Amino acid sequence: MKNQYIHIKTESLNNHCPECFSTEGLQLSFKQKHNETRFYKAMTNDITYELKCETCNSEIFPVRWTNDIERVVDYKKKAFTPKPKSFKLKRLAWILLISLDALILLGILFAVGVIKI
Ligand SMILES: [Zn+2]
């Protein structure tokens, strides 16, 4: 199974970067977890947030966040609408389901005597 976080959107923050103190570099990214197997694809409600500074090119981990950053991030989190949960069967799953149905149907027809060998 492949779990990956898909980038949904990025918002710029006007706060000071805790590393380089620039007010122009902070970018908050929203990512949503997506599961993919051979049989299905699913979008989950699992969301992660990443704060990066474009000016000094560093990832700002929550331990480095100032109160101001925390407040803005909190606000952005509340304003964020994630993609709806979804679940999609892949073609392989459909083929399996349909051939399973066909087998069951054959079995029934055979049992009631419509098909004779
Ligand atoms: Zn910075």
mmCIF file of N, CA and C in Angstrom, residues 3-103:
data_model
loop_
_atom_site.group_PDB
_atom_site.id
_atom_site.type_symbol
_atom_site.label_atom_id
_atom_site.label_comp_id
_atom_site.label_asym_id
_atom_site.label_seq_id
_atom_site.Cartn_x
_atom_site.Cartn_y
_atom_site.Cartn_z
ATOM 1 N N ASN A 3 1.069 5.092 0.827
ATOM 2 C CA ASN A 3 0.465 6.238 1.502
ATOM 3 C C ASN A 3 1.228 7.469 1.085
ATOM 4 N N GLN A 4 0.527 8.442 0.592
ATOM 5 C CA GLN A 4 1.247 9.658 0.289
ATOM 6 C C GLN A 4 0.419 10.868 0.651
ATOM 7 N N TYR A 5 1.143 11.925 0.959
ATOM 8 C CA TYR A 5 0.468 13.182 1.268
ATOM 9 C C TYR A 5 0.467 14.044 0.023
ATOM 10 N N ILE A 6 -0.731 14.430 -0.375
ATOM 11 C CA ILE A 6 -0.870 15.240 -1.572
ATOM 12 C C ILE A 6 -0.936 16.710 -1.188
ATOM 13 N N HIS A 7 -0.215 17.495 -1.913
ATOM 14 C CA HIS A 7 -0.222 18.927 -1.642
ATOM 15 C C HIS A 7 -1.565 19.523 -2.059
ATOM 16 N N ILE A 8 -2.259 20.193 -1.133
ATOM 17 C CA ILE A 8 -3.558 20.772 -1.459
ATOM 18 C C ILE A 8 -3.412 22.261 -1.753
ATOM 19 N N LYS A 9 -2.782 22.980 -0.820
ATOM 20 C CA LYS A 9 -2.541 24.389 -1.122
ATOM 21 C C LYS A 9 -1.461 24.967 -0.207
ATOM 22 N N THR A 10 -0.967 26.128 -0.600
ATOM 23 C CA THR A 10 0.061 26.811 0.170
ATOM 24 C C THR A 10 -0.400 28.233 0.449
ATOM 25 N N GLU A 11 -0.186 28.677 1.662
ATOM 26 C CA GLU A 11 -0.531 30.053 2.006
ATOM 27 C C GLU A 11 0.707 30.778 2.506
ATOM 28 N N SER A 12 0.822 32.034 2.138
ATOM 29 C CA SER A 12 1.950 32.839 2.626
ATOM 30 C C SER A 12 1.576 33.469 3.958
ATOM 31 N N LEU A 13 2.517 33.469 4.885
ATOM 32 C CA LEU A 13 2.304 34.147 6.161
ATOM 33 C C LEU A 13 3.186 35.395 6.196
ATOM 34 N N ASN A 14 2.709 36.407 6.871
ATOM 35 C CA ASN A 14 3.494 37.655 6.960
ATOM 36 C C ASN A 14 4.354 37.717 8.212
ATOM 37 N N ASN A 15 4.456 36.601 8.914
ATOM 38 C CA ASN A 15 5.213 36.602 10.171
ATOM 39 C C ASN A 15 6.717 36.597 9.921
ATOM 40 N N HIS A 16 7.446 36.921 10.972
ATOM 41 C CA HIS A 16 8.899 36.843 10.903
ATOM 42 C C HIS A 16 9.337 35.379 10.941
ATOM 43 N N CYS A 17 10.262 35.038 10.059
ATOM 44 C CA CYS A 17 10.826 33.694 10.090
ATOM 45 C C CYS A 17 11.715 33.582 11.339
ATOM 46 N N PRO A 18 11.559 32.511 12.139
ATOM 47 C CA PRO A 18 12.382 32.387 13.352
ATOM 48 C C PRO A 18 13.869 32.181 13.043
ATOM 49 N N GLU A 19 14.184 31.808 11.799
ATOM 50 C CA GLU A 19 15.584 31.557 11.440
ATOM 51 C C GLU A 19 16.261 32.792 10.856
ATOM 52 N N CYS A 20 15.615 33.439 9.881
ATOM 53 C CA CYS A 20 16.293 34.546 9.206
ATOM 54 C C CYS A 20 15.581 35.881 9.414
ATOM 55 N N PHE A 21 14.460 35.877 10.113
ATOM 56 C CA PHE A 21 13.695 37.079 10.474
ATOM 57 C C PHE A 21 13.085 37.822 9.283
ATOM 58 N N SER A 22 13.127 37.203 8.124
ATOM 59 C CA SER A 22 12.468 37.813 6.972
ATOM 60 C C SER A 22 10.952 37.685 7.156
ATOM 61 N N THR A 23 10.199 38.668 6.657
ATOM 62 C CA THR A 23 8.737 38.573 6.755
ATOM 63 C C THR A 23 8.132 38.131 5.435
ATOM 64 N N GLU A 24 8.985 37.756 4.489
ATOM 65 C CA GLU A 24 8.442 37.454 3.171
ATOM 66 C C GLU A 24 8.525 35.993 2.784
ATOM 67 N N GLY A 25 9.182 35.209 3.616
ATOM 68 C CA GLY A 25 9.451 33.850 3.147
ATOM 69 C C GLY A 25 8.540 32.753 3.658
ATOM 70 N N LEU A 26 7.770 32.999 4.697
ATOM 71 C CA LEU A 26 7.042 31.882 5.328
ATOM 72 C C LEU A 26 5.875 31.389 4.476
ATOM 73 N N GLN A 27 5.874 30.089 4.257
ATOM 74 C CA GLN A 27 4.836 29.449 3.454
ATOM 75 C C GLN A 27 4.281 28.261 4.222
ATOM 76 N N LEU A 28 2.989 28.248 4.405
ATOM 77 C CA LEU A 28 2.345 27.134 5.092
ATOM 78 C C LEU A 28 1.674 26.236 4.063
ATOM 79 N N SER A 29 2.081 24.964 4.031
ATOM 80 C CA SER A 29 1.500 24.030 3.066
ATOM 81 C C SER A 29 0.538 23.081 3.756
ATOM 82 N N PHE A 30 -0.549 22.815 3.102
ATOM 83 C CA PHE A 30 -1.540 21.853 3.581
ATOM 84 C C PHE A 30 -1.418 20.598 2.728
ATOM 85 N N LYS A 31 -1.308 19.464 3.415
ATOM 86 C CA LYS A 31 -1.224 18.209 2.674
ATOM 87 C C LYS A 31 -2.235 17.227 3.225
ATOM 88 N N GLN A 32 -2.811 16.449 2.333
ATOM 89 C CA GLN A 32 -3.830 15.494 2.747
ATOM 90 C C GLN A 32 -3.400 14.089 2.359
ATOM 91 N N LYS A 33 -3.643 13.154 3.254
ATOM 92 C CA LYS A 33 -3.169 11.789 3.039
ATOM 93 C C LYS A 33 -4.045 11.052 2.031
ATOM 94 N N HIS A 34 -3.372 10.369 1.151
ATOM 95 C CA HIS A 34 -4.025 9.650 0.073
ATOM 96 C C HIS A 34 -3.490 8.221 0.094
ATOM 97 N N ASN A 35 -4.380 7.241 0.128
ATOM 98 C CA ASN A 35 -3.950 5.839 0.103
ATOM 99 C C ASN A 35 -4.154 5.276 -1.284
ATOM 100 N N GLU A 36 -3.178 4.500 -1.712
ATOM 101 C CA GLU A 36 -3.366 3.859 -3.005
ATOM 102 C C GLU A 36 -2.884 2.425 -2.932
ATOM 103 N N THR A 37 -3.734 1.493 -3.344
ATOM 104 C CA THR A 37 -3.338 0.094 -3.436
ATOM 105 C C THR A 37 -3.586 -0.348 -4.870
ATOM 106 N N ARG A 38 -3.382 -1.635 -5.139
ATOM 107 C CA ARG A 38 -3.646 -2.122 -6.491
ATOM 108 C C ARG A 38 -5.140 -2.083 -6.798
ATOM 109 N N PHE A 39 -5.953 -2.085 -5.725
ATOM 110 C CA PHE A 39 -7.393 -2.205 -5.938
ATOM 111 C C PHE A 39 -8.167 -0.901 -5.796
ATOM 112 N N TYR A 40 -7.652 0.005 -4.983
ATOM 113 C CA TYR A 40 -8.420 1.245 -4.794
ATOM 114 C C TYR A 40 -7.536 2.454 -4.512
ATOM 115 N N LYS A 41 -8.168 3.606 -4.663
ATOM 116 C CA LYS A 41 -7.548 4.871 -4.274
ATOM 117 C C LYS A 41 -8.471 5.529 -3.267
ATOM 118 N N ALA A 42 -7.927 6.097 -2.207
ATOM 119 C CA ALA A 42 -8.793 6.734 -1.230
ATOM 120 C C ALA A 42 -8.178 8.009 -0.711
ATOM 121 N N MET A 43 -9.008 9.021 -0.571
ATOM 122 C CA MET A 43 -8.585 10.272 0.058
ATOM 123 C C MET A 43 -9.053 10.214 1.507
ATOM 124 N N THR A 44 -8.158 10.473 2.453
ATOM 125 C CA THR A 44 -8.527 10.375 3.868
ATOM 126 C C THR A 44 -8.699 11.767 4.478
ATOM 127 N N ASN A 45 -9.111 11.793 5.732
ATOM 128 C CA ASN A 45 -9.271 13.070 6.446
ATOM 129 C C ASN A 45 -8.001 13.492 7.160
ATOM 130 N N ASP A 46 -6.931 12.755 6.930
ATOM 131 C CA ASP A 46 -5.680 12.988 7.631
ATOM 132 C C ASP A 46 -4.911 14.148 6.964
ATOM 133 N N ILE A 47 -4.711 15.212 7.703
ATOM 134 C CA ILE A 47 -4.076 16.399 7.121
ATOM 135 C C ILE A 47 -2.802 16.763 7.887
ATOM 136 N N THR A 48 -1.764 17.120 7.147
ATOM 137 C CA THR A 48 -0.563 17.618 7.826
ATOM 138 C C THR A 48 -0.246 19.019 7.325
ATOM 139 N N TYR A 49 0.504 19.727 8.134
ATOM 140 C CA TYR A 49 0.860 21.102 7.821
ATOM 141 C C TYR A 49 2.370 21.199 7.853
ATOM 142 N N GLU A 50 2.894 21.982 6.914
ATOM 143 C CA GLU A 50 4.334 22.155 6.857
ATOM 144 C C GLU A 50 4.634 23.635 6.705
ATOM 145 N N LEU A 51 5.534 24.112 7.541
ATOM 146 C CA LEU A 51 5.892 25.526 7.442
ATOM 147 C C LEU A 51 7.338 25.631 6.948
ATOM 148 N N LYS A 52 7.490 26.363 5.849
ATOM 149 C CA LYS A 52 8.821 26.516 5.265
ATOM 150 C C LYS A 52 9.104 27.973 5.022
ATOM 151 N N CYS A 53 10.363 28.300 5.052
ATOM 152 C CA CYS A 53 10.749 29.659 4.706
ATOM 153 C C CYS A 53 11.477 29.633 3.362
ATOM 154 N N GLU A 54 10.950 30.390 2.417
ATOM 155 C CA GLU A 54 11.538 30.429 1.075
ATOM 156 C C GLU A 54 12.803 31.278 1.059
ATOM 157 N N THR A 55 12.902 32.196 2.008
ATOM 158 C CA THR A 55 14.046 33.099 2.012
ATOM 159 C C THR A 55 15.314 32.383 2.460
ATOM 160 N N CYS A 56 15.220 31.636 3.577
ATOM 161 C CA CYS A 56 16.425 30.937 4.038
ATOM 162 C C CYS A 56 16.341 29.446 3.746
ATOM 163 N N ASN A 57 15.268 29.047 3.046
ATOM 164 C CA ASN A 57 15.134 27.672 2.598
ATOM 165 C C ASN A 57 15.142 26.640 3.723
ATOM 166 N N SER A 58 14.538 26.950 4.867
ATOM 167 C CA SER A 58 14.531 25.952 5.922
ATOM 168 C C SER A 58 13.102 25.598 6.299
ATOM 169 N N GLU A 59 12.948 24.373 6.794
ATOM 170 C CA GLU A 59 11.655 23.964 7.288
ATOM 171 C C GLU A 59 11.560 24.434 8.736
ATOM 172 N N ILE A 60 10.434 25.071 9.099
ATOM 173 C CA ILE A 60 10.281 25.571 10.457
ATOM 174 C C ILE A 60 9.409 24.599 11.227
ATOM 175 N N PHE A 61 10.018 23.848 12.137
ATOM 176 C CA PHE A 61 9.276 22.868 12.921
ATOM 177 C C PHE A 61 8.521 23.565 14.045
ATOM 178 N N PRO A 62 7.389 22.944 14.463
ATOM 179 C CA PRO A 62 6.550 23.603 15.472
ATOM 180 C C PRO A 62 7.284 24.045 16.738
ATOM 181 N N VAL A 63 8.374 23.388 17.125
ATOM 182 C CA VAL A 63 9.115 23.841 18.318
ATOM 183 C C VAL A 63 9.701 25.234 18.148
ATOM 184 N N ARG A 64 9.919 25.637 16.889
ATOM 185 C CA ARG A 64 10.514 26.940 16.617
ATOM 186 C C ARG A 64 9.463 28.024 16.412
ATOM 187 N N TRP A 65 8.186 27.631 16.381
ATOM 188 C CA TRP A 65 7.143 28.609 16.097
ATOM 189 C C TRP A 65 7.019 29.611 17.238
ATOM 190 N N THR A 66 6.822 30.855 16.885
ATOM 191 C CA THR A 66 6.533 31.875 17.898
ATOM 192 C C THR A 66 5.032 31.854 18.175
ATOM 193 N N ASN A 67 4.616 32.561 19.206
ATOM 194 C CA ASN A 67 3.181 32.634 19.509
ATOM 195 C C ASN A 67 2.395 33.208 18.344
ATOM 196 N N ASP A 68 2.983 34.204 17.693
ATOM 197 C CA ASP A 68 2.319 34.818 16.548
ATOM 198 C C ASP A 68 2.105 33.822 15.427
ATOM 199 N N ILE A 69 3.156 33.062 15.120
ATOM 200 C CA ILE A 69 3.037 32.055 14.063
ATOM 201 C C ILE A 69 1.959 31.048 14.439
ATOM 202 N N GLU A 70 2.013 30.593 15.695
ATOM 203 C CA GLU A 70 1.025 29.618 16.145
ATOM 204 C C GLU A 70 -0.402 30.126 15.945
ATOM 205 N N ARG A 71 -0.588 31.403 16.294
ATOM 206 C CA ARG A 71 -1.933 31.977 16.189
ATOM 207 C C ARG A 71 -2.384 32.020 14.730
ATOM 208 N N VAL A 72 -1.495 32.466 13.839
ATOM 209 C CA VAL A 72 -1.857 32.563 12.423
ATOM 210 C C VAL A 72 -2.101 31.175 11.833
ATOM 211 N N VAL A 73 -1.220 30.223 12.172
ATOM 212 C CA VAL A 73 -1.379 28.866 11.653
ATOM 213 C C VAL A 73 -2.710 28.284 12.128
ATOM 214 N N ASP A 74 -3.039 28.532 13.387
ATOM 215 C CA ASP A 74 -4.304 28.063 13.940
ATOM 216 C C ASP A 74 -5.488 28.597 13.156
ATOM 217 N N TYR A 75 -5.388 29.873 12.861
ATOM 218 C CA TYR A 75 -6.444 30.547 12.122
ATOM 219 C C TYR A 75 -6.564 29.960 10.711
ATOM 220 N N LYS A 76 -5.429 29.761 10.052
ATOM 221 C CA LYS A 76 -5.423 29.206 8.692
ATOM 222 C C LYS A 76 -5.968 27.784 8.684
ATOM 223 N N LYS A 77 -5.643 27.045 9.755
ATOM 224 C CA LYS A 77 -6.146 25.664 9.845
ATOM 225 C C LYS A 77 -7.665 25.658 9.888
ATOM 226 N N LYS A 78 -8.215 26.606 10.648
ATOM 227 C CA LYS A 78 -9.669 26.654 10.785
ATOM 228 C C LYS A 78 -10.332 27.058 9.476
ATOM 229 N N ALA A 79 -9.654 27.910 8.720
ATOM 230 C CA ALA A 79 -10.235 28.406 7.473
ATOM 231 C C ALA A 79 -10.078 27.397 6.333
ATOM 232 N N PHE A 80 -9.264 26.405 6.568
ATOM 233 C CA PHE A 80 -8.958 25.452 5.495
ATOM 234 C C PHE A 80 -10.056 24.391 5.338
ATOM 235 N N THR A 81 -10.488 24.198 4.087
ATOM 236 C CA THR A 81 -11.460 23.136 3.816
ATOM 237 C C THR A 81 -10.744 22.007 3.094
ATOM 238 N N PRO A 82 -10.646 20.870 3.742
ATOM 239 C CA PRO A 82 -9.961 19.761 3.070
ATOM 240 C C PRO A 82 -10.812 19.193 1.945
ATOM 241 N N LYS A 83 -10.176 18.447 1.089
ATOM 242 C CA LYS A 83 -10.928 17.751 0.051
ATOM 243 C C LYS A 83 -11.797 16.693 0.719
ATOM 244 N N PRO A 84 -12.974 16.446 0.182
ATOM 245 C CA PRO A 84 -13.838 15.428 0.803
ATOM 246 C C PRO A 84 -13.207 14.048 0.735
ATOM 247 N N LYS A 85 -13.531 13.248 1.727
ATOM 248 C CA LYS A 85 -13.070 11.863 1.720
ATOM 249 C C LYS A 85 -13.614 11.185 0.475
ATOM 250 N N SER A 86 -12.805 10.358 -0.147
ATOM 251 C CA SER A 86 -13.336 9.669 -1.317
ATOM 252 C C SER A 86 -12.744 8.277 -1.396
ATOM 253 N N PHE A 87 -13.387 7.459 -2.153
ATOM 254 C CA PHE A 87 -12.946 6.080 -2.309
ATOM 255 C C PHE A 87 -13.263 5.645 -3.732
ATOM 256 N N LYS A 88 -12.224 5.228 -4.447
ATOM 257 C CA LYS A 88 -12.451 4.816 -5.828
ATOM 258 C C LYS A 88 -11.847 3.447 -6.073
ATOM 259 N N LEU A 89 -12.673 2.556 -6.631
ATOM 260 C CA LEU A 89 -12.126 1.247 -6.993
ATOM 261 C C LEU A 89 -11.384 1.383 -8.314
ATOM 262 N N LYS A 90 -10.290 0.665 -8.410
ATOM 263 C CA LYS A 90 -9.549 0.688 -9.668
ATOM 264 C C LYS A 90 -10.077 -0.392 -10.597
ATOM 265 N N ARG A 91 -9.652 -0.329 -11.851
ATOM 266 C CA ARG A 91 -10.141 -1.255 -12.860
ATOM 267 C C ARG A 91 -9.936 -2.726 -12.446
ATOM 268 N N LEU A 92 -8.777 -3.017 -11.856
ATOM 269 C CA LEU A 92 -8.481 -4.392 -11.447
ATOM 270 C C LEU A 92 -9.534 -4.914 -10.459
ATOM 271 N N ALA A 93 -9.964 -4.038 -9.539
ATOM 272 C CA ALA A 93 -10.974 -4.435 -8.556
ATOM 273 C C ALA A 93 -12.306 -4.707 -9.240
ATOM 274 N N TRP A 94 -12.628 -3.840 -10.218
ATOM 275 C CA TRP A 94 -13.881 -4.046 -10.957
ATOM 276 C C TRP A 94 -13.851 -5.364 -11.717
ATOM 277 N N ILE A 95 -12.739 -5.640 -12.387
ATOM 278 C CA ILE A 95 -12.632 -6.890 -13.147
ATOM 279 C C ILE A 95 -12.827 -8.083 -12.220
ATOM 280 N N LEU A 96 -12.188 -8.014 -11.038
ATOM 281 C CA LEU A 96 -12.329 -9.106 -10.073
ATOM 282 C C LEU A 96 -13.775 -9.264 -9.629
ATOM 283 N N LEU A 97 -14.406 -8.136 -9.308
ATOM 284 C CA LEU A 97 -15.795 -8.173 -8.838
ATOM 285 C C LEU A 97 -16.711 -8.757 -9.902
ATOM 286 N N ILE A 98 -16.522 -8.283 -11.152
ATOM 287 C CA ILE A 98 -17.400 -8.723 -12.235
ATOM 288 C C ILE A 98 -17.168 -10.201 -12.538
ATOM 289 N N SER A 99 -15.903 -10.620 -12.542
ATOM 290 C CA SER A 99 -15.674 -12.037 -12.846
ATOM 291 C C SER A 99 -16.165 -12.917 -11.705
ATOM 292 N N LEU A 100 -16.105 -12.392 -10.480
ATOM 293 C CA LEU A 100 -16.630 -13.132 -9.335
ATOM 294 C C LEU A 100 -18.139 -13.310 -9.480
ATOM 295 N N ASP A 101 -18.815 -12.217 -9.865
ATOM 296 C CA ASP A 101 -20.257 -12.263 -10.115
ATOM 297 C C ASP A 101 -20.583 -13.289 -11.183
ATOM 298 N N ALA A 102 -19.809 -13.272 -12.270
ATOM 299 C CA ALA A 102 -20.060 -14.186 -13.378
ATOM 300 C C ALA A 102 -19.908 -15.629 -12.902
ATOM 301 N N LEU A 103 -18.901 -15.882 -12.059
ATOM 302 C CA LEU A 103 -18.676 -17.223 -11.524
ATOM 303 C C LEU A 103 -19.849 -17.687 -10.663
#
